[in-house]
């Protein structure tokens, strides 16, 4: 069975750990880690097959795949160590991979060690169609994300632009620009913009609009792609996680489904 380690024991890490522990995925959870070590210990102790709590280097040496579900900073801290220890990597904080220098280094390391870097589709659908469409010519690629204000609170762009989202009374566009600026301005909110950039035309050519809507109950993403293939429009209305309103339930489920794809012999789609 695939030996897995998890870094980041928040909503996604915990959901994934429980899925492995419950036998939903053909994998063995060997290790967990969180910079909040009590959180890692608590998660390990709550499982029926408790994994060890260990640092990233020891984890990479004993596992075949490390799943990052922590933060963009964590990707920068751990990715080299994981790949150079002959271990594959799954990245949830995909915004980190828009840093071209980091991405090039990691791709080189992965090639040299014959390992893989997996990026789940996260809180969005339609990446399969987007990937296929991008084999041909694309004219337009846009993402519109609508979230309740509390899911956007704390984003650096809001501070810089002096926008107090909690005082908004009507749906308001709080950002419009490239995916690269969206990820910089909303590092914990807009991983989907990074995922479509990597699957598609790159972050400079991907347009992103972020709307704060005081009446919204869900995190809604609409992907629009036009090209020689025709037009693709895909909307997902995501239920936010009760533990972390910035993260959608579908993001955690996509981590589980990617792990299933890696672990199982039959791959569909
Ligand atoms: N790809 C997607 O579509 C998508 C969707 C939602 C969230 N995410 C990203 O996935 C990550 C996890 O999301 P979550 O909702 O589980 O977050 P969370 O806040 O619930 O949990 C994150 C955990 O990681 C730990 N952590 C943070 N930095 C760390 C580091 N450098 N080293 C070790 N541990 C660290 C924290 O202590 C926390 O326990 C976030 O970066 C989030 O932005 C991606």
Coordinates of C-alpha atoms and ligand atoms in Angstrom, one line a residue:
X1 CA 0.0 0.0 0.0
X2 CA 1.1 3.5 -0.8
X3 CA 2.9 5.0 2.3
X4 CA 1.6 8.6 2.9
X5 CA 2.6 11.5 5.1
X6 CA 0.5 14.6 5.7
X7 CA 1.9 18.1 6.5
X8 CA -0.8 20.4 7.9
X9 CA -3.4 19.0 10.2
X10 CA -6.2 21.6 9.7
X11 CA -9.4 21.0 7.8
X12 CA -8.0 19.4 4.7
X13 CA -5.3 17.4 6.5
X14 CA -7.7 16.0 9.0
X15 CA -10.3 15.1 6.4
X16 CA -7.7 13.3 4.3
X17 CA -6.2 11.5 7.4
X18 CA -9.7 10.3 8.4
X19 CA -10.4 9.0 4.8
X20 CA -7.2 7.0 4.8
X21 CA -7.7 5.8 8.3
X22 CA -11.3 4.7 7.4
X23 CA -10.2 2.7 4.4
X24 CA -11.6 5.0 1.8
X25 CA -8.2 5.1 0.1
X26 CA -5.9 2.2 -0.5
X27 CA -3.0 3.8 1.4
X28 CA -1.3 3.7 4.7
X29 CA -0.9 6.9 6.8
X30 CA 2.6 6.6 8.3
X31 CA 3.2 10.1 9.5
X32 CA 1.6 13.5 10.2
X33 CA 3.2 16.9 11.0
X34 CA 2.0 20.4 11.8
X35 CA 4.0 23.4 13.0
X36 CA 1.4 23.4 15.8
X37 CA 2.7 20.1 17.2
X38 CA -0.2 19.6 19.6
X39 CA -2.5 19.6 16.6
X40 CA -0.5 16.9 14.9
X41 CA -0.5 14.8 18.1
X42 CA -4.2 15.3 18.6
X43 CA -5.0 14.2 15.0
X44 CA -2.7 11.2 15.3
X45 CA -4.3 10.1 18.6
X46 CA -7.8 10.4 17.2
X47 CA -7.2 7.8 14.5
X48 CA -7.7 4.1 14.8
X49 CA -4.3 3.4 13.3
X50 CA -2.3 6.3 14.8
X51 CA 0.5 7.5 12.6
X52 CA 3.8 8.8 14.0
X53 CA 4.3 12.5 14.4
X54 CA 7.6 13.3 12.7
X55 CA 9.5 16.1 11.0
X56 CA 9.3 16.5 7.2
X57 CA 12.8 15.0 6.5
X58 CA 12.0 11.8 8.4
X59 CA 8.6 11.7 6.8
X60 CA 10.1 12.0 3.3
X61 CA 12.6 9.2 4.1
X62 CA 9.9 6.8 5.2
X63 CA 6.9 7.7 2.9
X64 CA 6.3 7.4 -0.9
X65 CA 4.1 10.5 -1.0
X66 CA 3.9 13.6 1.2
X67 CA 0.7 15.7 1.0
X68 CA 1.1 19.4 1.8
X69 CA -2.1 20.9 3.2
X70 CA -0.6 23.7 5.3
X71 CA 0.3 27.0 3.5
X72 CA 2.2 28.5 0.6
X73 CA 5.1 29.0 3.0
X74 CA 5.1 25.4 3.9
X75 CA 5.5 24.4 0.2
X76 CA 8.6 26.6 0.0
X77 CA 10.0 25.0 3.2
X78 CA 9.4 21.4 2.5
X79 CA 9.2 20.7 -1.3
X80 CA 12.9 20.4 -1.9
X81 CA 13.4 18.1 1.1
X82 CA 10.5 15.8 0.0
X83 CA 11.5 15.4 -3.6
X84 CA 15.3 15.0 -3.0
X85 CA 14.5 12.2 -0.6
X86 CA 12.9 10.1 -3.4
X87 CA 9.3 11.0 -2.3
X88 CA 6.5 12.4 -4.4
X89 CA 4.6 15.5 -3.4
X90 CA 0.9 16.6 -3.5
X91 CA 0.4 20.3 -3.2
X92 CA -2.8 21.9 -1.9
X93 CA -1.4 25.4 -1.4
X94 CA -1.0 25.6 -5.2
X95 CA -0.5 29.4 -5.2
X96 CA 3.1 28.7 -4.2
X97 CA 3.7 27.1 -7.6
X98 CA 3.1 30.3 -9.4
X99 CA 6.6 31.3 -8.3
X100 CA 8.4 30.3 -11.6
X101 CA 11.8 29.9 -10.0
X102 CA 10.5 27.5 -7.3
X103 CA 8.4 25.6 -9.9
X104 CA 11.4 25.1 -12.2
X105 CA 13.6 23.9 -9.3
X106 CA 10.9 21.5 -8.2
X107 CA 10.2 20.1 -11.7
X108 CA 14.0 19.6 -12.1
X109 CA 14.3 17.8 -8.8
X110 CA 11.2 15.6 -9.5
X111 CA 12.6 14.6 -12.9
X112 CA 16.1 13.9 -11.4
X113 CA 14.6 11.7 -8.7
X114 CA 11.8 10.2 -10.9
X115 CA 9.1 11.6 -8.6
X116 CA 5.8 13.4 -9.3
X117 CA 4.2 16.6 -8.1
X118 CA 0.4 16.3 -7.9
X119 CA -2.0 19.3 -7.9
X120 CA -5.6 18.3 -7.1
X121 CA -8.4 20.2 -8.9
X122 CA -9.3 21.7 -5.5
X123 CA -12.4 23.7 -5.1
X124 CA -13.1 23.8 -8.9
X125 CA -14.3 21.5 -11.6
X126 CA -13.6 21.6 -15.4
X127 CA -9.8 21.2 -15.3
X128 CA -10.0 18.1 -17.5
X129 CA -11.8 20.1 -20.2
X130 CA -9.5 23.1 -19.7
X131 CA -6.4 20.9 -20.1
X132 CA -7.7 19.4 -23.4
X133 CA -8.8 22.8 -24.7
X134 CA -5.3 24.2 -24.1
X135 CA -3.8 21.7 -26.5
X136 CA -5.4 24.0 -29.1
X137 CA -5.7 27.8 -29.3
X138 CA -7.3 29.7 -26.4
X139 CA -8.7 33.2 -26.8
X140 CA -10.0 33.9 -23.3
X141 CA -9.7 32.4 -19.8
X142 CA -11.5 33.9 -16.8
X143 CA -12.4 33.0 -13.3
X144 CA -15.0 34.7 -11.3
X145 CA -15.1 33.9 -7.6
X146 CA -17.8 35.0 -5.2
X147 CA -17.4 34.5 -1.5
X148 CA -19.1 35.7 1.7
X149 CA -17.0 38.6 3.2
X150 CA -15.9 36.5 6.2
X151 CA -14.1 34.1 3.8
X152 CA -12.0 37.0 2.5
X153 CA -11.1 38.7 5.8
X154 CA -7.4 39.1 6.3
X155 CA -6.4 39.1 2.7
X156 CA -3.4 41.4 2.0
X157 CA -5.1 43.0 -1.0
X158 CA -8.0 44.2 1.1
X159 CA -5.6 45.8 3.6
X160 CA -3.6 47.5 0.8
X161 CA -6.8 48.7 -1.0
X162 CA -8.4 49.7 2.3
X163 CA -11.5 47.6 1.8
X164 CA -13.5 46.6 4.9
X165 CA -15.4 43.7 3.5
X166 CA -17.4 43.2 6.7
X167 CA -19.1 46.5 6.2
X168 CA -20.3 45.8 2.6
X169 CA -24.1 45.7 2.1
X170 CA -24.2 44.6 -1.6
X171 CA -22.1 42.3 -3.8
X172 CA -18.9 44.2 -4.5
X173 CA -16.0 43.4 -6.9
X174 CA -13.0 43.7 -4.6
X175 CA -10.4 42.5 -7.1
X176 CA -10.0 42.4 -10.8
X177 CA -6.7 41.5 -12.5
X178 CA -4.3 38.7 -13.4
X179 CA -4.1 35.3 -11.6
X180 CA -0.6 36.2 -10.4
X181 CA -1.9 39.3 -8.6
X182 CA -4.9 37.5 -7.3
X183 CA -2.7 34.8 -5.7
X184 CA -0.5 37.5 -4.2
X185 CA -3.4 39.5 -2.9
X186 CA -5.5 36.6 -1.6
X187 CA -3.0 33.8 -0.8
X188 CA -5.4 31.8 1.3
X189 CA -8.4 32.2 -0.9
X190 CA -7.7 31.8 -4.5
X191 CA -5.8 28.5 -5.0
X192 CA -8.2 27.7 -7.8
X193 CA -6.8 30.6 -9.9
X194 CA -3.4 29.1 -9.5
X195 CA -4.6 25.6 -10.5
X196 CA -6.3 26.9 -13.7
X197 CA -3.2 29.0 -14.6
X198 CA -1.0 25.9 -14.3
X199 CA -3.4 23.8 -16.3
X200 CA -4.1 26.5 -18.8
X201 CA -2.5 29.6 -20.3
X202 CA -0.3 30.7 -17.4
X203 CA -1.0 33.2 -14.6
X204 CA -0.3 36.4 -16.6
X205 CA -3.0 35.5 -19.2
X206 CA -5.6 34.3 -16.7
X207 CA -8.1 37.0 -15.7
X208 CA -9.6 36.8 -12.2
X209 CA -12.5 38.7 -10.6
X210 CA -13.3 38.4 -6.9
X211 CA -16.7 39.4 -5.5
X212 CA -17.5 39.8 -1.8
X213 CA -21.2 39.1 -1.4
X214 CA -22.8 39.7 2.0
X215 CA -25.8 37.4 1.1
X216 CA -23.6 34.5 -0.2
X217 CA -23.8 31.3 1.7
X218 CA -21.4 29.4 -0.6
X219 CA -18.0 29.9 -2.3
X220 CA -18.8 30.1 -6.0
X221 CA -16.3 29.7 -8.8
X222 CA -17.1 30.2 -12.5
X223 CA -14.5 29.2 -15.0
X224 CA -15.0 30.6 -18.5
X225 CA -12.8 29.4 -21.4
X226 CA -13.1 30.3 -25.1
X227 CA -11.0 29.0 -27.8
X228 CA -10.9 27.2 -31.1
X229 CA -12.6 24.2 -29.4
X230 CA -15.7 26.4 -28.6
X231 CA -16.7 27.6 -25.1
X232 CA -16.5 26.0 -21.7
X233 CA -18.3 27.5 -18.7
X234 CA -18.3 25.7 -15.4
X235 CA -19.7 26.8 -12.1
X236 CA -19.3 25.2 -8.7
X237 CA -21.2 26.4 -5.7
X238 CA -19.1 25.2 -2.8
X239 CA -20.2 24.5 0.7
X240 CA -17.5 26.1 2.9
X241 CA -15.9 24.0 5.6
X242 CA -17.5 24.6 9.0
X243 CA -13.9 24.6 10.5
X244 CA -12.3 27.0 8.0
X245 CA -14.7 29.2 6.0
X246 CA -11.9 30.1 3.6
X247 CA -11.7 26.4 2.4
X248 CA -14.5 24.6 0.5
X249 CA -15.5 21.1 1.3
X250 CA -14.8 20.1 -2.3
X251 CA -11.1 21.0 -1.9
X252 CA -10.7 18.3 0.8
X253 CA -12.7 15.8 -1.3
X254 CA -10.4 16.6 -4.3
X255 CA -7.3 15.7 -2.2
X256 CA -8.9 12.4 -1.3
X257 CA -9.9 11.7 -4.9
X258 CA -6.4 12.5 -6.2
X259 CA -4.9 10.2 -3.6
X260 CA -7.3 7.5 -4.8
X261 CA -6.1 8.0 -8.4
X262 CA -2.5 7.7 -7.3
X263 CA -3.1 4.6 -5.1
X264 CA -5.4 2.6 -7.4
X265 CA -4.6 0.8 -10.6
X266 CA -7.7 1.8 -12.5
X267 CA -7.8 5.5 -13.6
X268 CA -11.0 6.9 -15.2
X269 CA -11.1 10.4 -16.8
Ligands
LIG1 N1 -6.2 23.8 -4.0 C1 -7.3 24.3 -3.5 O1 -8.3 24.5 -4.3 C2 -7.4 24.7 -2.1 C3 -8.7 25.0 -1.5 C4 -8.7 25.3 -0.2 C5 -7.6 25.5 0.6 N2 -6.4 25.3 0.0 C6 -5.1 25.5 0.7 O2 -4.8 24.3 1.4 C7 -4.1 24.7 2.6 C8 -4.8 24.0 3.8 O3 -6.1 24.4 3.9 P1 -6.9 24.1 5.3 O4 -8.3 24.6 5.0 O5 -6.7 22.7 5.7 O6 -6.2 25.1 6.3 P2 -6.2 25.1 7.9 O7 -5.9 26.5 8.3 O8 -7.5 24.5 8.4 O9 -5.0 24.2 8.3 C9 -3.7 24.5 7.9 C10 -2.8 23.8 9.0 O10 -1.4 23.8 8.5 C11 -0.5 24.2 9.5 N3 0.6 24.9 9.0 C12 0.6 26.1 8.4 N4 1.8 26.4 7.9 C13 2.6 25.4 8.2 C14 4.0 25.1 8.0 N5 4.8 26.0 7.4 N6 4.5 23.9 8.4 C15 3.7 23.0 9.1 N7 2.4 23.2 9.3 C16 1.8 24.4 8.9 C17 -1.4 25.1 10.4 O11 -0.9 25.1 11.8 C18 -2.8 24.4 10.3 O12 -2.9 23.4 11.3 C19 -4.1 26.2 2.7 O13 -2.9 26.7 2.2 C20 -5.2 26.6 1.8 O14 -5.0 27.9 1.2 C21 -6.3 24.9 -1.3

